[in-house]
């Protein structure tokens, strides 16, 4: 065992880890140190932590009831009473933004977890196996990719009834094909590499090659893609809301709020502008975080 | 034409160094034919799959197509007659075969909301979308590729920072919101660009319709007033789409370039004394050409469908607006026709990028 005189930090940064666990934790700690140096990524992380806290504590921190209408007080500009103004029904925009963060987090969390996993699996298996497996999987991918995302989402929503759950389902079902194609393209360029042949000569089976050698190399481009897509998912969901197909009123959803403000854009700009800014800030935070993660997780890009 | 890439079948996994040498002209020819046959077959299968999905969506939709035809107050007998006339009493596979046959003949049925055959509607609206997406992609490629290359070559410099901010903002901005704000600022306040729509009222219908793309048509007719008018209308939505396309393209270009620049052949080229310009633009850029083409094709496809929100904001009479309006009106023929068209374009673009990948990158086999 490591001797007790070591500080925890020294233990983590040790050049000669005594165990697999120490090596892994050490690598994670090194990664965190790299990540921490990236100020923008930290900013993104902080914004997202704040967003999560906002969503959790929405009932306590929102200054007013997000659903309380007050027609005498409609379309008021930002002021002391309503920091971000009021909308066409006299509802406090800030409160609606705070409650809307719950909707946004739910959508992003679900879709960004499901889609890349499906894509990575299908893409690498197709690229690595080749032959008819490749053909079949890529045809299926193409068919899904051939579907315009928004249109499929529209169709889904029309078939299942509008709502946030169906919007999530539609987004997840339409988001995985790009991951699959990307993973396959990466696999095609590395599957003939010498180190794969070497591993095979050592007796590694297909599954082992796939999981131990191909997946880690695909991961870097996957993460860039997820980083880019996290924001994209928010934007797609907001787009659905904007078209009136996502969250239904009176539920607060940022895209639908922009749609509400669209008719008043020339005279009452804040109604549409504020939710747009909220979407922008959160997407930006996801992108910043993704960039920082890439520097940590992509050894090819970070090496220089 | 590229010479054939060795003789390996593209799909199988031959152990390295075990590929059989080409056995003369005829077998190479035959392999190529088999390859082309395979590609054609896969194209057909993909399109068929697309039709299966649209067919299923059309059947699953809770909108009753019969009611759309006969109206709410039809008698039972009228309803039954229309039900049979639409072929809904036949088994599903027969309905599907009939649907495929119709689509192959270019018959997507009649649109309930416009009253025209869907095929005619699509012919009318599609050029508007193509025009917008092409201009957007052009802007994206012309600005995005150089920006990404320079950002990678001068990593950490101010231009890298600028490229980063440009891409980050582009990736974080809701397109419909930016469109609204752009319309508010450049049209509402500054008055620099034309408003929503493709043309001002004065020029509407003044240019003979040849390609359906107003910029091209007015240039062909040498009507420069109409050209300037159309340009002032298209420039804001095209820049908007172009901005989103360039954000993606520049970021991917930079990522690909960084990977290449850390490769050993770059060091070799530098050691040989090649100028930095040649190393970057001659060696590294050439090696990322293939993945870059895939990115550009995908980005064009995404602009094609991503123009839905843009078209709605700018009242652009393209396929996105057509499909959305049809969907909200429950006009399934129009929706499915439009979906099949966009889907076919997507399949074509994917196939193209796949073919280019195989022909241009020997590593992909």
PDB file of N, CA and C in Angstrom, chain B residues 102-176:
ATOM      1  N   UNK B 102     -47.749   5.130 -56.812  1.00  0.00           N
ATOM      2  CA  UNK B 102     -48.118   6.530 -57.009  1.00  0.00           C
ATOM      3  C   UNK B 102     -46.898   7.433 -56.922  1.00  0.00           C
ATOM      4  N   UNK B 103     -46.092   7.200 -55.875  1.00  0.00           N
ATOM      5  CA  UNK B 103     -44.924   8.056 -55.676  1.00  0.00           C
ATOM      6  C   UNK B 103     -43.975   7.934 -56.858  1.00  0.00           C
ATOM      7  N   UNK B 104     -43.790   6.702 -57.363  1.00  0.00           N
ATOM      8  CA  UNK B 104     -42.881   6.499 -58.492  1.00  0.00           C
ATOM      9  C   UNK B 104     -43.368   7.262 -59.718  1.00  0.00           C
ATOM     10  N   UNK B 105     -44.669   7.365 -59.858  1.00  0.00           N
ATOM     11  CA  UNK B 105     -45.192   8.129 -61.003  1.00  0.00           C
ATOM     12  C   UNK B 105     -45.234   9.621 -60.703  1.00  0.00           C
ATOM     13  N   UNK B 106     -44.692  10.017 -59.550  1.00  0.00           N
ATOM     14  CA  UNK B 106     -44.670  11.438 -59.204  1.00  0.00           C
ATOM     15  C   UNK B 106     -46.018  11.933 -58.742  1.00  0.00           C
ATOM     16  N   UNK B 107     -46.870  11.009 -58.296  1.00  0.00           N
ATOM     17  CA  UNK B 107     -48.204  11.409 -57.857  1.00  0.00           C
ATOM     18  C   UNK B 107     -48.272  11.337 -56.333  1.00  0.00           C
ATOM     19  N   UNK B 108     -48.320  12.498 -55.705  1.00  0.00           N
ATOM     20  CA  UNK B 108     -48.394  12.537 -54.248  1.00  0.00           C
ATOM     21  C   UNK B 108     -49.810  12.845 -53.775  1.00  0.00           C
ATOM     22  N   UNK B 109     -50.752  12.762 -54.698  1.00  0.00           N
ATOM     23  CA  UNK B 109     -52.121  13.091 -54.329  1.00  0.00           C
ATOM     24  C   UNK B 109     -52.358  14.591 -54.406  1.00  0.00           C
ATOM     25  N   UNK B 110     -53.556  14.969 -53.970  1.00  0.00           N
ATOM     26  CA  UNK B 110     -53.935  16.374 -54.060  1.00  0.00           C
ATOM     27  C   UNK B 110     -53.859  16.988 -52.671  1.00  0.00           C
ATOM     28  N   UNK B 111     -53.322  18.189 -52.616  1.00  0.00           N
ATOM     29  CA  UNK B 111     -53.252  18.882 -51.332  1.00  0.00           C
ATOM     30  C   UNK B 111     -54.623  19.448 -50.986  1.00  0.00           C
ATOM     31  N   UNK B 112     -55.063  19.192 -49.763  1.00  0.00           N
ATOM     32  CA  UNK B 112     -56.386  19.660 -49.360  1.00  0.00           C
ATOM     33  C   UNK B 112     -56.375  21.157 -49.099  1.00  0.00           C
ATOM     34  N   UNK B 113     -55.255  21.678 -48.586  1.00  0.00           N
ATOM     35  CA  UNK B 113     -55.261  23.105 -48.239  1.00  0.00           C
ATOM     36  C   UNK B 113     -55.077  24.000 -49.460  1.00  0.00           C
ATOM     37  N   UNK B 114     -54.267  23.581 -50.466  1.00  0.00           N
ATOM     38  CA  UNK B 114     -54.102  24.465 -51.624  1.00  0.00           C
ATOM     39  C   UNK B 114     -54.995  24.073 -52.790  1.00  0.00           C
ATOM     40  N   UNK B 115     -55.477  22.818 -52.816  1.00  0.00           N
ATOM     41  CA  UNK B 115     -56.339  22.387 -53.909  1.00  0.00           C
ATOM     42  C   UNK B 115     -55.579  21.940 -55.145  1.00  0.00           C
ATOM     43  N   UNK B 116     -54.229  22.103 -55.149  1.00  0.00           N
ATOM     44  CA  UNK B 116     -53.420  21.663 -56.288  1.00  0.00           C
ATOM     45  C   UNK B 116     -52.871  20.273 -56.009  1.00  0.00           C
ATOM     46  N   UNK B 117     -52.438  19.572 -57.080  1.00  0.00           N
ATOM     47  CA  UNK B 117     -51.672  18.346 -56.838  1.00  0.00           C
ATOM     48  C   UNK B 117     -50.398  18.699 -56.057  1.00  0.00           C
ATOM     49  N   UNK B 118     -50.056  17.825 -55.094  1.00  0.00           N
ATOM     50  CA  UNK B 118     -48.903  18.114 -54.242  1.00  0.00           C
ATOM     51  C   UNK B 118     -47.630  18.263 -55.065  1.00  0.00           C
ATOM     52  N   UNK B 119     -47.497  17.433 -56.134  1.00  0.00           N
ATOM     53  CA  UNK B 119     -46.283  17.491 -56.951  1.00  0.00           C
ATOM     54  C   UNK B 119     -46.098  18.885 -57.540  1.00  0.00           C
ATOM     55  N   UNK B 120     -47.222  19.505 -57.991  1.00  0.00           N
ATOM     56  CA  UNK B 120     -47.115  20.854 -58.548  1.00  0.00           C
ATOM     57  C   UNK B 120     -46.689  21.855 -57.483  1.00  0.00           C
ATOM     58  N   UNK B 121     -47.307  21.715 -56.302  1.00  0.00           N
ATOM     59  CA  UNK B 121     -46.951  22.605 -55.203  1.00  0.00           C
ATOM     60  C   UNK B 121     -45.465  22.503 -54.899  1.00  0.00           C
ATOM     61  N   UNK B 122     -44.978  21.256 -54.831  1.00  0.00           N
ATOM     62  CA  UNK B 122     -43.569  21.052 -54.487  1.00  0.00           C
ATOM     63  C   UNK B 122     -42.663  21.659 -55.541  1.00  0.00           C
ATOM     64  N   UNK B 123     -43.043  21.493 -56.806  1.00  0.00           N
ATOM     65  CA  UNK B 123     -42.237  22.063 -57.876  1.00  0.00           C
ATOM     66  C   UNK B 123     -42.166  23.587 -57.728  1.00  0.00           C
ATOM     67  N   UNK B 124     -43.235  24.161 -57.211  1.00  0.00           N
ATOM     68  CA  UNK B 124     -43.278  25.608 -57.063  1.00  0.00           C
ATOM     69  C   UNK B 124     -42.429  26.074 -55.869  1.00  0.00           C
ATOM     70  N   UNK B 125     -42.525  25.353 -54.723  1.00  0.00           N
ATOM     71  CA  UNK B 125     -41.886  25.866 -53.508  1.00  0.00           C
ATOM     72  C   UNK B 125     -40.443  25.401 -53.344  1.00  0.00           C
ATOM     73  N   UNK B 126     -40.076  24.275 -53.955  1.00  0.00           N
ATOM     74  CA  UNK B 126     -38.762  23.713 -53.665  1.00  0.00           C
ATOM     75  C   UNK B 126     -37.600  24.605 -54.120  1.00  0.00           C
ATOM     76  N   UNK B 127     -37.682  25.203 -55.342  1.00  0.00           N
ATOM     77  CA  UNK B 127     -36.564  26.058 -55.758  1.00  0.00           C
ATOM     78  C   UNK B 127     -36.271  27.179 -54.756  1.00  0.00           C
ATOM     79  N   UNK B 128     -37.297  27.704 -54.102  1.00  0.00           N
ATOM     80  CA  UNK B 128     -37.076  28.787 -53.147  1.00  0.00           C
ATOM     81  C   UNK B 128     -36.186  28.303 -52.009  1.00  0.00           C
ATOM     82  N   UNK B 129     -36.453  27.078 -51.539  1.00  0.00           N
ATOM     83  CA  UNK B 129     -35.648  26.525 -50.455  1.00  0.00           C
ATOM     84  C   UNK B 129     -34.229  26.223 -50.913  1.00  0.00           C
ATOM     85  N   UNK B 130     -34.111  25.632 -52.129  1.00  0.00           N
ATOM     86  CA  UNK B 130     -32.785  25.316 -52.673  1.00  0.00           C
ATOM     87  C   UNK B 130     -31.954  26.586 -52.788  1.00  0.00           C
ATOM     88  N   UNK B 131     -32.583  27.623 -53.307  1.00  0.00           N
ATOM     89  CA  UNK B 131     -31.880  28.889 -53.490  1.00  0.00           C
ATOM     90  C   UNK B 131     -31.322  29.383 -52.156  1.00  0.00           C
ATOM     91  N   UNK B 132     -32.172  29.357 -51.152  1.00  0.00           N
ATOM     92  CA  UNK B 132     -31.781  29.850 -49.831  1.00  0.00           C
ATOM     93  C   UNK B 132     -30.684  28.983 -49.219  1.00  0.00           C
ATOM     94  N   UNK B 133     -30.871  27.662 -49.286  1.00  0.00           N
ATOM     95  CA  UNK B 133     -29.905  26.763 -48.644  1.00  0.00           C
ATOM     96  C   UNK B 133     -28.565  26.782 -49.373  1.00  0.00           C
ATOM     97  N   UNK B 134     -28.602  26.893 -50.709  1.00  0.00           N
ATOM     98  CA  UNK B 134     -27.350  26.929 -51.459  1.00  0.00           C
ATOM     99  C   UNK B 134     -26.548  28.172 -51.124  1.00  0.00           C
ATOM    100  N   UNK B 135     -27.216  29.313 -51.136  1.00  0.00           N
ATOM    101  CA  UNK B 135     -26.524  30.560 -50.805  1.00  0.00           C
ATOM    102  C   UNK B 135     -25.981  30.493 -49.378  1.00  0.00           C
ATOM    103  N   UNK B 136     -26.789  29.948 -48.483  1.00  0.00           N
ATOM    104  CA  UNK B 136     -26.349  29.822 -47.092  1.00  0.00           C
ATOM    105  C   UNK B 136     -25.109  28.945 -46.977  1.00  0.00           C
ATOM    106  N   UNK B 137     -25.113  27.789 -47.681  1.00  0.00           N
ATOM    107  CA  UNK B 137     -23.961  26.887 -47.623  1.00  0.00           C
ATOM    108  C   UNK B 137     -22.732  27.536 -48.250  1.00  0.00           C
ATOM    109  N   UNK B 138     -22.940  28.256 -49.375  1.00  0.00           N
ATOM    110  CA  UNK B 138     -21.820  28.950 -50.012  1.00  0.00           C
ATOM    111  C   UNK B 138     -21.154  29.901 -49.031  1.00  0.00           C
ATOM    112  N   UNK B 139     -21.985  30.694 -48.353  1.00  0.00           N
ATOM    113  CA  UNK B 139     -21.437  31.623 -47.365  1.00  0.00           C
ATOM    114  C   UNK B 139     -20.691  30.843 -46.288  1.00  0.00           C
ATOM    115  N   UNK B 140     -21.312  29.754 -45.852  1.00  0.00           N
ATOM    116  CA  UNK B 140     -20.707  28.955 -44.794  1.00  0.00           C
ATOM    117  C   UNK B 140     -19.360  28.370 -45.189  1.00  0.00           C
ATOM    118  N   UNK B 141     -19.246  27.851 -46.427  1.00  0.00           N
ATOM    119  CA  UNK B 141     -17.994  27.231 -46.872  1.00  0.00           C
ATOM    120  C   UNK B 141     -16.925  28.294 -47.118  1.00  0.00           C
ATOM    121  N   UNK B 142     -17.314  29.366 -47.823  1.00  0.00           N
ATOM    122  CA  UNK B 142     -16.324  30.382 -48.198  1.00  0.00           C
ATOM    123  C   UNK B 142     -15.722  31.053 -46.970  1.00  0.00           C
ATOM    124  N   UNK B 143     -16.491  31.215 -45.920  1.00  0.00           N
ATOM    125  CA  UNK B 143     -15.957  31.853 -44.721  1.00  0.00           C
ATOM    126  C   UNK B 143     -15.461  30.803 -43.730  1.00  0.00           C
ATOM    127  N   UNK B 144     -16.206  29.713 -43.609  1.00  0.00           N
ATOM    128  CA  UNK B 144     -15.927  28.750 -42.547  1.00  0.00           C
ATOM    129  C   UNK B 144     -14.643  27.967 -42.729  1.00  0.00           C
ATOM    130  N   UNK B 145     -14.362  27.491 -43.954  1.00  0.00           N
ATOM    131  CA  UNK B 145     -13.166  26.666 -44.162  1.00  0.00           C
ATOM    132  C   UNK B 145     -11.887  27.463 -43.910  1.00  0.00           C
ATOM    133  N   UNK B 146     -11.711  28.640 -44.565  1.00  0.00           N
ATOM    134  CA  UNK B 146     -10.486  29.404 -44.274  1.00  0.00           C
ATOM    135  C   UNK B 146     -10.364  29.762 -42.795  1.00  0.00           C
ATOM    136  N   UNK B 147     -11.486  30.136 -42.203  1.00  0.00           N
ATOM    137  CA  UNK B 147     -11.455  30.515 -40.787  1.00  0.00           C
ATOM    138  C   UNK B 147     -10.980  29.340 -39.924  1.00  0.00           C
ATOM    139  N   UNK B 148     -11.509  28.160 -40.207  1.00  0.00           N
ATOM    140  CA  UNK B 148     -11.123  26.986 -39.424  1.00  0.00           C
ATOM    141  C   UNK B 148      -9.664  26.615 -39.627  1.00  0.00           C
ATOM    142  N   UNK B 149      -9.185  26.713 -40.891  1.00  0.00           N
ATOM    143  CA  UNK B 149      -7.798  26.361 -41.189  1.00  0.00           C
ATOM    144  C   UNK B 149      -6.847  27.320 -40.474  1.00  0.00           C
ATOM    145  N   UNK B 150      -7.143  28.610 -40.590  1.00  0.00           N
ATOM    146  CA  UNK B 150      -6.248  29.602 -39.980  1.00  0.00           C
ATOM    147  C   UNK B 150      -6.269  29.466 -38.462  1.00  0.00           C
ATOM    148  N   UNK B 151      -7.468  29.225 -37.927  1.00  0.00           N
ATOM    149  CA  UNK B 151      -7.578  29.087 -36.472  1.00  0.00           C
ATOM    150  C   UNK B 151      -6.733  27.919 -35.974  1.00  0.00           C
ATOM    151  N   UNK B 152      -6.710  26.830 -36.758  1.00  0.00           N
ATOM    152  CA  UNK B 152      -5.918  25.666 -36.340  1.00  0.00           C
ATOM    153  C   UNK B 152      -4.427  25.938 -36.514  1.00  0.00           C
ATOM    154  N   UNK B 153      -4.074  26.599 -37.632  1.00  0.00           N
ATOM    155  CA  UNK B 153      -2.659  26.850 -37.913  1.00  0.00           C
ATOM    156  C   UNK B 153      -2.074  27.815 -36.890  1.00  0.00           C
ATOM    157  N   UNK B 154      -2.864  28.821 -36.511  1.00  0.00           N
ATOM    158  CA  UNK B 154      -2.385  29.808 -35.545  1.00  0.00           C
ATOM    159  C   UNK B 154      -3.113  29.582 -34.231  1.00  0.00           C
ATOM    160  N   UNK B 155      -2.998  28.399 -33.713  1.00  0.00           N
ATOM    161  CA  UNK B 155      -3.725  28.046 -32.497  1.00  0.00           C
ATOM    162  C   UNK B 155      -3.365  28.986 -31.352  1.00  0.00           C
ATOM    163  N   UNK B 156      -4.403  29.525 -30.699  1.00  0.00           N
ATOM    164  CA  UNK B 156      -4.167  30.399 -29.559  1.00  0.00           C
ATOM    165  C   UNK B 156      -4.019  31.865 -29.918  1.00  0.00           C
ATOM    166  N   UNK B 157      -3.908  32.168 -31.219  1.00  0.00           N
ATOM    167  CA  UNK B 157      -3.762  33.572 -31.612  1.00  0.00           C
ATOM    168  C   UNK B 157      -5.117  34.272 -31.529  1.00  0.00           C
ATOM    169  N   UNK B 158      -5.133  35.588 -31.829  1.00  0.00           N
ATOM    170  CA  UNK B 158      -6.397  36.313 -31.727  1.00  0.00           C
ATOM    171  C   UNK B 158      -7.404  35.781 -32.727  1.00  0.00           C
ATOM    172  N   UNK B 159      -6.909  35.351 -33.899  1.00  0.00           N
ATOM    173  CA  UNK B 159      -7.862  34.902 -34.915  1.00  0.00           C
ATOM    174  C   UNK B 159      -8.519  33.586 -34.485  1.00  0.00           C
ATOM    175  N   UNK B 160      -7.751  32.775 -33.758  1.00  0.00           N
ATOM    176  CA  UNK B 160      -8.328  31.548 -33.202  1.00  0.00           C
ATOM    177  C   UNK B 160      -9.427  31.904 -32.204  1.00  0.00           C
ATOM    178  N   UNK B 161      -9.166  32.913 -31.383  1.00  0.00           N
ATOM    179  CA  UNK B 161     -10.175  33.347 -30.412  1.00  0.00           C
ATOM    180  C   UNK B 161     -11.434  33.847 -31.127  1.00  0.00           C
ATOM    181  N   UNK B 162     -11.210  34.658 -32.180  1.00  0.00           N
ATOM    182  CA  UNK B 162     -12.360  35.191 -32.927  1.00  0.00           C
ATOM    183  C   UNK B 162     -13.175  34.037 -33.509  1.00  0.00           C
ATOM    184  N   UNK B 163     -12.465  33.087 -34.149  1.00  0.00           N
ATOM    185  CA  UNK B 163     -13.150  31.945 -34.757  1.00  0.00           C
ATOM    186  C   UNK B 163     -13.944  31.189 -33.704  1.00  0.00           C
ATOM    187  N   UNK B 164     -13.348  31.083 -32.535  1.00  0.00           N
ATOM    188  CA  UNK B 164     -13.988  30.356 -31.450  1.00  0.00           C
ATOM    189  C   UNK B 164     -15.268  31.040 -30.993  1.00  0.00           C
ATOM    190  N   UNK B 165     -15.171  32.373 -30.821  1.00  0.00           N
ATOM    191  CA  UNK B 165     -16.356  33.114 -30.378  1.00  0.00           C
ATOM    192  C   UNK B 165     -17.452  33.051 -31.443  1.00  0.00           C
ATOM    193  N   UNK B 166     -17.046  33.233 -32.718  1.00  0.00           N
ATOM    194  CA  UNK B 166     -18.019  33.194 -33.812  1.00  0.00           C
ATOM    195  C   UNK B 166     -18.761  31.861 -33.801  1.00  0.00           C
ATOM    196  N   UNK B 167     -18.000  30.773 -33.676  1.00  0.00           N
ATOM    197  CA  UNK B 167     -18.616  29.453 -33.698  1.00  0.00           C
ATOM    198  C   UNK B 167     -19.478  29.235 -32.462  1.00  0.00           C
ATOM    199  N   UNK B 168     -18.961  29.640 -31.306  1.00  0.00           N
ATOM    200  CA  UNK B 168     -19.697  29.434 -30.061  1.00  0.00           C
ATOM    201  C   UNK B 168     -21.035  30.148 -30.092  1.00  0.00           C
ATOM    202  N   UNK B 169     -21.007  31.409 -30.509  1.00  0.00           N
ATOM    203  CA  UNK B 169     -22.251  32.172 -30.544  1.00  0.00           C
ATOM    204  C   UNK B 169     -23.211  31.545 -31.541  1.00  0.00           C
ATOM    205  N   UNK B 170     -22.658  31.161 -32.721  1.00  0.00           N
ATOM    206  CA  UNK B 170     -23.508  30.546 -33.733  1.00  0.00           C
ATOM    207  C   UNK B 170     -24.151  29.277 -33.228  1.00  0.00           C
ATOM    208  N   UNK B 171     -23.389  28.532 -32.412  1.00  0.00           N
ATOM    209  CA  UNK B 171     -23.912  27.280 -31.922  1.00  0.00           C
ATOM    210  C   UNK B 171     -24.873  27.425 -30.765  1.00  0.00           C
ATOM    211  N   UNK B 172     -24.913  28.601 -30.178  1.00  0.00           N
ATOM    212  CA  UNK B 172     -25.729  28.778 -28.979  1.00  0.00           C
ATOM    213  C   UNK B 172     -26.980  29.603 -29.237  1.00  0.00           C
ATOM    214  N   UNK B 173     -27.117  30.086 -30.456  1.00  0.00           N
ATOM    215  CA  UNK B 173     -28.185  31.050 -30.723  1.00  0.00           C
ATOM    216  C   UNK B 173     -29.387  30.354 -31.326  1.00  0.00           C
ATOM    217  N   UNK B 174     -30.581  30.576 -30.780  1.00  0.00           N
ATOM    218  CA  UNK B 174     -31.777  30.037 -31.447  1.00  0.00           C
ATOM    219  C   UNK B 174     -31.979  30.768 -32.778  1.00  0.00           C
ATOM    220  N   UNK B 175     -32.048  30.026 -33.875  1.00  0.00           N
ATOM    221  CA  UNK B 175     -32.056  30.650 -35.200  1.00  0.00           C
ATOM    222  C   UNK B 175     -33.284  31.543 -35.384  1.00  0.00           C
ATOM    223  N   UNK B 176     -34.421  31.099 -34.838  1.00  0.00           N
ATOM    224  CA  UNK B 176     -35.636  31.896 -35.051  1.00  0.00           C
ATOM    225  C   UNK B 176     -35.572  33.191 -34.265  1.00  0.00           C
TER     226      UNK B 176
END
